[in-house]
Coordinates of C-alpha atoms in Angstrom, one line a residue:
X91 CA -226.2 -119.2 123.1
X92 CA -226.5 -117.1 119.7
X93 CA -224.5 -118.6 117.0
X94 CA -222.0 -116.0 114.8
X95 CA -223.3 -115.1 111.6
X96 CA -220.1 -116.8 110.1
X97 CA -219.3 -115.0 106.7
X98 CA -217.7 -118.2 106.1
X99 CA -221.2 -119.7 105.5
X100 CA -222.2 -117.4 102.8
X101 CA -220.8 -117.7 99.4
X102 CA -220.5 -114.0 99.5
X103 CA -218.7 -113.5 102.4
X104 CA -220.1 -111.5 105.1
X105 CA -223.4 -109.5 104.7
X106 CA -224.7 -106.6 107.0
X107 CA -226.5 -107.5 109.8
X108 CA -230.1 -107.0 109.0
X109 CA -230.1 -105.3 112.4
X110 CA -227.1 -103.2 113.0
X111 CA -227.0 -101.7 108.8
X112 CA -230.5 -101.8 107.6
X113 CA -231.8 -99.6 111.1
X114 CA -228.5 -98.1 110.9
X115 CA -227.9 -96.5 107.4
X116 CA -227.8 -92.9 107.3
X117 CA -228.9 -91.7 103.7
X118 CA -226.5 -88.8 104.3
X119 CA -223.2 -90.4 106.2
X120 CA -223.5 -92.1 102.3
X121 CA -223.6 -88.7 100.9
X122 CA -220.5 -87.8 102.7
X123 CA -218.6 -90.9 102.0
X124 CA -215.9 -88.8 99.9
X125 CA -215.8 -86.4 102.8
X126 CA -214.7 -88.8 105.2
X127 CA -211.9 -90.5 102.7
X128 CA -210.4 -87.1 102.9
X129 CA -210.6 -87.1 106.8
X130 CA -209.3 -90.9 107.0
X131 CA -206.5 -89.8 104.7
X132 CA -205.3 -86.6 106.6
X133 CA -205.7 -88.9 109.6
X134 CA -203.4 -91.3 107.9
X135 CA -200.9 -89.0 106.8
X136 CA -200.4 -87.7 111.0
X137 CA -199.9 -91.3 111.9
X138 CA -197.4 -91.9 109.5
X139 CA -195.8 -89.1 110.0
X140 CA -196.4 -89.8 114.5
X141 CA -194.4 -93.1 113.6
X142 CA -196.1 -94.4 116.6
X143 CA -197.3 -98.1 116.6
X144 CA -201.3 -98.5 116.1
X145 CA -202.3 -100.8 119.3
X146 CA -203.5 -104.2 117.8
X147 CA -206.5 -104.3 120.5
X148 CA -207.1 -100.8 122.8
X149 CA -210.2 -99.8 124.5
X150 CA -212.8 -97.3 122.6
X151 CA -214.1 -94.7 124.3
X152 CA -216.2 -91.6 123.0
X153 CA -213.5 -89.3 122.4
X154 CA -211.3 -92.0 120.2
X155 CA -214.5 -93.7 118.5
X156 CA -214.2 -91.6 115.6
X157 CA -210.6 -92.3 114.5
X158 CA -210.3 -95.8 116.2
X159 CA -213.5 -97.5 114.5
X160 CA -214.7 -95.3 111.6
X161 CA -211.4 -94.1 110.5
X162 CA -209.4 -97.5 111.4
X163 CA -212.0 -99.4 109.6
X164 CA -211.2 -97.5 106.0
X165 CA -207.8 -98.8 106.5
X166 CA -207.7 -102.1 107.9
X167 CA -211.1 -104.5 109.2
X168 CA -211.8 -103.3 112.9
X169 CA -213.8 -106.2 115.2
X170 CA -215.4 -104.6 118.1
X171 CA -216.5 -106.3 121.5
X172 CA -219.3 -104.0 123.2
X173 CA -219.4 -106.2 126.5
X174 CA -219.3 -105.8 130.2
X175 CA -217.2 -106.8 133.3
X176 CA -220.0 -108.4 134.4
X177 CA -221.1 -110.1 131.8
X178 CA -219.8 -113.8 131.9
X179 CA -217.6 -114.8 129.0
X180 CA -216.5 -111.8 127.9
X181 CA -213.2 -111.4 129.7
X182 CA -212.6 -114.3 127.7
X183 CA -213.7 -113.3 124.6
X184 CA -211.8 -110.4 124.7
X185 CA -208.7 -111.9 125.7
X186 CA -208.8 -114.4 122.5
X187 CA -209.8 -111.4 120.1
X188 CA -206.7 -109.8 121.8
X189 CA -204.3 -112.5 121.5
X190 CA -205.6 -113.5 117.9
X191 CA -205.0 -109.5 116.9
X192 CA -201.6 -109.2 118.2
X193 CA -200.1 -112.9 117.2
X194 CA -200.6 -110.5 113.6
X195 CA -196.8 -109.4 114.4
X196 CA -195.3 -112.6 114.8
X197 CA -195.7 -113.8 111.0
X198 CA -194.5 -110.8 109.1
X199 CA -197.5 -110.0 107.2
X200 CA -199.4 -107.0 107.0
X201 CA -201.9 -106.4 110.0
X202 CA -205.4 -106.9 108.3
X203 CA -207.3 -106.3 111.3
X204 CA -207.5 -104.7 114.8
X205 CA -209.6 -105.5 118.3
X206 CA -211.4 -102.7 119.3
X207 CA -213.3 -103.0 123.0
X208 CA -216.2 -100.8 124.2
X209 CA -217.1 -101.3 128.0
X210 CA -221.0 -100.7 127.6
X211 CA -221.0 -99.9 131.6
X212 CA -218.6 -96.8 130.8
X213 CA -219.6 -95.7 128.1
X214 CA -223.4 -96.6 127.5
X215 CA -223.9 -93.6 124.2
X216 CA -221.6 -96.2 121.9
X217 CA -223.7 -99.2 123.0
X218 CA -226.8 -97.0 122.5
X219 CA -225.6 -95.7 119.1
X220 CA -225.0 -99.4 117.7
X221 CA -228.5 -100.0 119.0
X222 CA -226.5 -103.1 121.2
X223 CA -229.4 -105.3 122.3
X224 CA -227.8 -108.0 124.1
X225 CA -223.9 -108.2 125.5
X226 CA -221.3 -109.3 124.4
X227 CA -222.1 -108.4 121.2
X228 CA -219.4 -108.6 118.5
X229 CA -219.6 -106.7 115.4
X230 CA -216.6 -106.0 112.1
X231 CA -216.5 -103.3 110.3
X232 CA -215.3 -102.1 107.0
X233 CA -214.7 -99.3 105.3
X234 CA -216.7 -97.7 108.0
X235 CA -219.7 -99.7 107.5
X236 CA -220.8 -102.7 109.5
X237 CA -219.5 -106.2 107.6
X238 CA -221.2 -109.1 109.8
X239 CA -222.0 -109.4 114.1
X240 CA -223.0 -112.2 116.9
X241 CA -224.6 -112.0 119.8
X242 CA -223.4 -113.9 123.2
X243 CA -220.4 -115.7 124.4
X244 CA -218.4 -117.8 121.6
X245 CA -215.4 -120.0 122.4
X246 CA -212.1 -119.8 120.7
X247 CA -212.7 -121.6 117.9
X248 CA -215.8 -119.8 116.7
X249 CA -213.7 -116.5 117.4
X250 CA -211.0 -117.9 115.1
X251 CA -213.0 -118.6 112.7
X252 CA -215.2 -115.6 112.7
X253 CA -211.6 -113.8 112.5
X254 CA -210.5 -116.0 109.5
X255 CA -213.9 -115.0 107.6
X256 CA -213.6 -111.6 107.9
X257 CA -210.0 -111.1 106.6
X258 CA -210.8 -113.1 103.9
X259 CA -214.0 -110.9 103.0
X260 CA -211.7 -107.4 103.1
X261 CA -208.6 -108.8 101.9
X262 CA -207.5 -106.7 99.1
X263 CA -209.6 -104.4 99.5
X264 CA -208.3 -101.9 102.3
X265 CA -205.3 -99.7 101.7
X266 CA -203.9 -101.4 105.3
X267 CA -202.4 -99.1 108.1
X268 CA -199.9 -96.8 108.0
X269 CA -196.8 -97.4 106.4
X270 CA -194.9 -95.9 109.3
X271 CA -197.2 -98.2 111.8
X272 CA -193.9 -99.9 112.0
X273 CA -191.8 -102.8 111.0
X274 CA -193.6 -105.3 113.4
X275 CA -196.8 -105.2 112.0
X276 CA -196.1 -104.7 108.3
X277 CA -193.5 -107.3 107.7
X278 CA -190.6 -106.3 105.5
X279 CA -190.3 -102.8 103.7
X280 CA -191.9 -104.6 100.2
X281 CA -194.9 -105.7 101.9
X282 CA -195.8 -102.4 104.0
X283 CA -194.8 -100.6 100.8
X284 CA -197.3 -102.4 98.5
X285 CA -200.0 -101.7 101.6
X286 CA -199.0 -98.0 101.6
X287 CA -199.1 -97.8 97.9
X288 CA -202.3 -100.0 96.8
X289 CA -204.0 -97.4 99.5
X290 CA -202.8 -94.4 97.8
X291 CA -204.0 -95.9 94.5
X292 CA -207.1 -96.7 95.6
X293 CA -207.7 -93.1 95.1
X294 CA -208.6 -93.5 91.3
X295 CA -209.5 -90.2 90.0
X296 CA -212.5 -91.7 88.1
X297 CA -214.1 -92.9 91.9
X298 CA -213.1 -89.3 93.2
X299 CA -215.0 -87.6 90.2
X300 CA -218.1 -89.8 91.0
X301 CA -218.0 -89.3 94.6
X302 CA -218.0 -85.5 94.6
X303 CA -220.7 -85.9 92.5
X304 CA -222.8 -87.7 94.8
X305 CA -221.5 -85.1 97.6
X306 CA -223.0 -82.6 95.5
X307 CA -226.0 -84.7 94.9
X308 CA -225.3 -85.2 91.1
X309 CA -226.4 -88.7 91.8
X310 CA -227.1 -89.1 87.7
X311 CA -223.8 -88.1 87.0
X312 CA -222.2 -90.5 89.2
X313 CA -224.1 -93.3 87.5
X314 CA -222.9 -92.2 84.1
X315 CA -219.4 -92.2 85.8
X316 CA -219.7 -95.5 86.7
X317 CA -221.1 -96.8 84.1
X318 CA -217.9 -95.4 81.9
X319 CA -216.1 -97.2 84.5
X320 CA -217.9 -100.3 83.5
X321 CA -216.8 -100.2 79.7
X322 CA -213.4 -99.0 80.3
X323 CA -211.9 -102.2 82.5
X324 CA -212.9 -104.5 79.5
X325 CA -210.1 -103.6 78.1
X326 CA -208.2 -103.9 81.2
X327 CA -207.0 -107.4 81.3
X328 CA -205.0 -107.2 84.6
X329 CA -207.3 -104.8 87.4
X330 CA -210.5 -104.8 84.7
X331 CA -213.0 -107.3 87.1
X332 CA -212.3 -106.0 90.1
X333 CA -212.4 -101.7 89.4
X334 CA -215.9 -103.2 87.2
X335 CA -216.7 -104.5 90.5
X336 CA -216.6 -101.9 92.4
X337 CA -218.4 -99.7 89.8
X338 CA -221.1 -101.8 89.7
X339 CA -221.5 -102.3 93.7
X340 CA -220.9 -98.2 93.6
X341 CA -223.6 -97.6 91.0
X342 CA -226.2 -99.5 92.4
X343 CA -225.3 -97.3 95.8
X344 CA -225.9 -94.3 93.7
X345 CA -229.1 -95.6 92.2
X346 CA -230.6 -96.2 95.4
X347 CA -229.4 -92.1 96.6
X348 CA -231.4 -91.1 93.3
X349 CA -234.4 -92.9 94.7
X350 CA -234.0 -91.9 98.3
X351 CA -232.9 -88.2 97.8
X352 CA -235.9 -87.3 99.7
X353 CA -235.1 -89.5 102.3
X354 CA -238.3 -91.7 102.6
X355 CA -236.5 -95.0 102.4
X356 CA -238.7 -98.0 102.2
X357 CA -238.3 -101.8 104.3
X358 CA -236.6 -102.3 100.4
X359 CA -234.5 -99.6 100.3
X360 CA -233.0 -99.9 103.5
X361 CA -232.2 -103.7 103.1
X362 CA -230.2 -103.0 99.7
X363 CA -228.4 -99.8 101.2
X364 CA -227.5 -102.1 104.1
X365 CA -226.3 -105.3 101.4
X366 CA -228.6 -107.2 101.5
X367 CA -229.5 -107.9 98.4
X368 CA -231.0 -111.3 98.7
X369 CA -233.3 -110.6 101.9
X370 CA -234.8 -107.5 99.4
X371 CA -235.0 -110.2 96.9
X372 CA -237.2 -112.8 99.3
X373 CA -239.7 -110.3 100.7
X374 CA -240.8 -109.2 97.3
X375 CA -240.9 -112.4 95.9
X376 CA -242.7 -113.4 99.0
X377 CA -245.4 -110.5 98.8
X378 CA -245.7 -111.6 94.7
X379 CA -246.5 -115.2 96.1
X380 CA -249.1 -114.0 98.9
X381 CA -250.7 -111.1 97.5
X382 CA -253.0 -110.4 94.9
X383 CA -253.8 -107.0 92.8
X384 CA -252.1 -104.0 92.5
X385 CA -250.3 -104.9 95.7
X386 CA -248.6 -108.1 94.0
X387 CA -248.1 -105.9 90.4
X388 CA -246.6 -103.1 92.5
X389 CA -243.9 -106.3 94.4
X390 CA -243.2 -107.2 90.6
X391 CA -242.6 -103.8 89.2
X392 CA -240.1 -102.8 91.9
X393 CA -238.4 -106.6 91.6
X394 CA -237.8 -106.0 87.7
X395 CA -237.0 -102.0 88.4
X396 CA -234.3 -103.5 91.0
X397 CA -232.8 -106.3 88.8
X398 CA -232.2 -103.3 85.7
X399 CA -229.8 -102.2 88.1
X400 CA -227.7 -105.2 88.4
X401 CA -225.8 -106.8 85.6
X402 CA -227.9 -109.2 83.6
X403 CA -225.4 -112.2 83.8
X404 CA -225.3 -111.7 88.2
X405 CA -226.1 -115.1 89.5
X406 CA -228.1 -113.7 92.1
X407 CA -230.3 -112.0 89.9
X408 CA -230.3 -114.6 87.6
X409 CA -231.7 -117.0 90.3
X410 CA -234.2 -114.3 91.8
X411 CA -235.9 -113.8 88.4
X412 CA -236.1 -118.0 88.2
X413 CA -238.1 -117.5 91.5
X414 CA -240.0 -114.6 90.6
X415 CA -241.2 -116.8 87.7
X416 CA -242.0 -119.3 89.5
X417 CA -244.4 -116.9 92.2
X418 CA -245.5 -115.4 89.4
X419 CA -246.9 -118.4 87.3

C-alpha cells in the first residue's frame, strides 16, 4: 500500500508531485495563466448570477473537466479520486472524501474544498491526460495546478488528514466559491462576503500588469514588475509579506519563462516550474559531489545562477549553499 505524500510532513506544506507537475507542466498553459483568470472569473460571475449550489462531491466527466477541476481549483482546492468500480477500496475512499466534503455545510464556514470523482473505466482520456499510473490515485489541486497526490487505498484517517493538509496549505489564498453558492456552504453573509471580496481583490492591478506581460511574452518586464512589487510592500505593514510573497514565487516563475522561451526545458527546469525547489537543489548538488570537470563547474554555475533568483535571506537557499560548500570543498 503507497503511503500519501502528506503535506503535513513538509514544513512547506504540499509540493507538486514529482510525477504528475514536473512531466506535466506546459511552458505555455503558464503563459496563458492571465487568460484563464479571465475565464475562471466570467465563469464565476454566471454561477453567481445561476444562484445554484456548487455540488460538494460530483462526478467529472470530459465535458465538465474544464470548469469542475481547472476552473473550481482557482476558487476553492479541488481533491480528485481517478479510481474504478472495480478497484477494491475505492468505493470507500470515495465515500469518506464525500462525506468529509459535504460535513463543510454543517459548521458554517466557508467551503475550502470540493471532491471531484473521475471513473477511469468511463472516461479513460482524463486518466490518460493525468498520466494516472496506478488506481485509486488521489490528487489536489490549486489554482489549476497540481498541490500534492497518493497512490492506493488509504483509510479514513489518512483521508482526514490528507484533507486537513491541504486546506491548510490553500487557506487564504483562493478567492473561495461564489458568493451566490448559497448560504449553506458559506456561513453567514460576513463570511461569504469577505470570500467574495478577498477574490475580487486578489485582482491587484500590479499582478494583472505583470501577467499580460508574460501573455505577451515580455517576460523581462514582468520581472521588473515584480520586483517593484518587492520594494513597495515594505512599507506595507499590514498585506506587505504576503503580496512580497507572492511576487517573489511569481518572479522566479517568470525567470524560468525567460530561460525556457524556446521551450527546451531541462530535468532542472522542469522540477522548479513544477515547485520543487529542493529536489532541483539535491540533483545539482549531487552531480557537484560525483562529477568532475566542466560537468561539475557547469552543476555549480547553474546552482549559484538559480540561488540569484531567490532572496538571499530564504532558508532554503541558505541551507543549499551550506551543502553546496560542503560538495564543493
Amino acid at each position: 500500500m503507497s503511503t500519501p505524500n502528506n503535506p503535513a510532513q513538509r514544513p512547506g506544506g504540499p509540493a507538486a508531485p514529482d510525477r504528475f507537475a514536473s512531466r506535466a507542466v506546459d511552458l505555455g498553459a503558464l503563459k496563458e495563466a492571465s487568460e484563464q483568470r479571465q475565464r475562471a472569473a466570467e465563469r464565476t460571475r454566471e454561477e453567481a448570477a445561476s444562484g445554484q449550489k456548487i455540488p460538494r462531491s460530483a462526478v467529472v466527466t470530459a465535458e465538465s473537466f474544464e470548469q469542475d477541476l481547472v476552473v473550481r481549483s482557482t476558487q476553492v482546492a479541488v481533491i480528485l479520486l481517478l479510481g474504478s468500480p472495480r478497484a477494491e477500496g475505492c468505493d470507500e475512499m470515495s465515500a469518506e472524501f464525500t462525506r468529509l466534503a459535504e460535513a463543510q455545510d454543517e459548521n458554517g464556514q466557508p467551503v475550502q474544498w470540493v471532491f471531484r470523482e473521475v471513473n477511469v473505466d468511463t472516461t479513460p482520456e482524463i486518466a490518460q491526460a493525468l498520466q494516472v499510473q496506478q488506481v485509486p490515485t488521489v490528487l489536489a489541486l490549486a489554482a489549476g495546478r497540481p498541490l500534492t497526490n497518493f497512490e492506493g487505498v488509504q483509510p479514513a484517517e489518512q483521508i482526514g488528514q490528507f484533507v486537513d493538509a491541504v486546506v491548510r496549505t490553500v487557506e487564504g489564498r483562493l478567492p473561495g466559491l461564489p458568493e451566490s453558492d448559497g448560504d449553506a456552504g458559506n456561513g453567514d453573509g460576513d463570511a461569504a462576503g469577505t470570500a467574495s471580496t478577498d477574490g475580487a481583490s486578489d485582482a491587484d492591478p500590479r499582478f494583472d500588469a505583470a501577467a499580460e506581460l508574460l501573455e505577451e511574452g515580455d517576460y523581462r518586464g514582468a520581472v521588473s514588475v515584480y520586483d517593484r512589487i518587492i520594494s513597495e510592500s515594505a512599507s506595507d505593514e499590514e498585506n506587505g509579506a504576503e503580496t512580497a510573497a507572492e511576487a517573489r514565487s511569481a518572479r522566479v516563475t517568470a525567470l524560468l519563462l525567460e530561460r525556457t522561451a524556446d521551450g527546451n526545458a531541462d530535468e532542472i527546469d522542469e522540477l522548479l516550474l513544477a515547485g520543487e525547489r529542493e529536489q532541483a537543489f539535491d540533483t545539482l548538488i549531487e552531480q557537484i559531489r560525483t562529477t568532475a570537470g566542466d560537468e561539475r563547474t557547469a552543476a555549480r554555475d547553474r546552482l549559484l545562477e538559480i540561488f540569484a533568483m531567490y532572496d538571499a535571506g530564504d532558508p532554503g537557499v541558505i541551507d543549499a549553499r551550506t551543502r553546496m560548500a560542503s560538495a564543493l570543498f
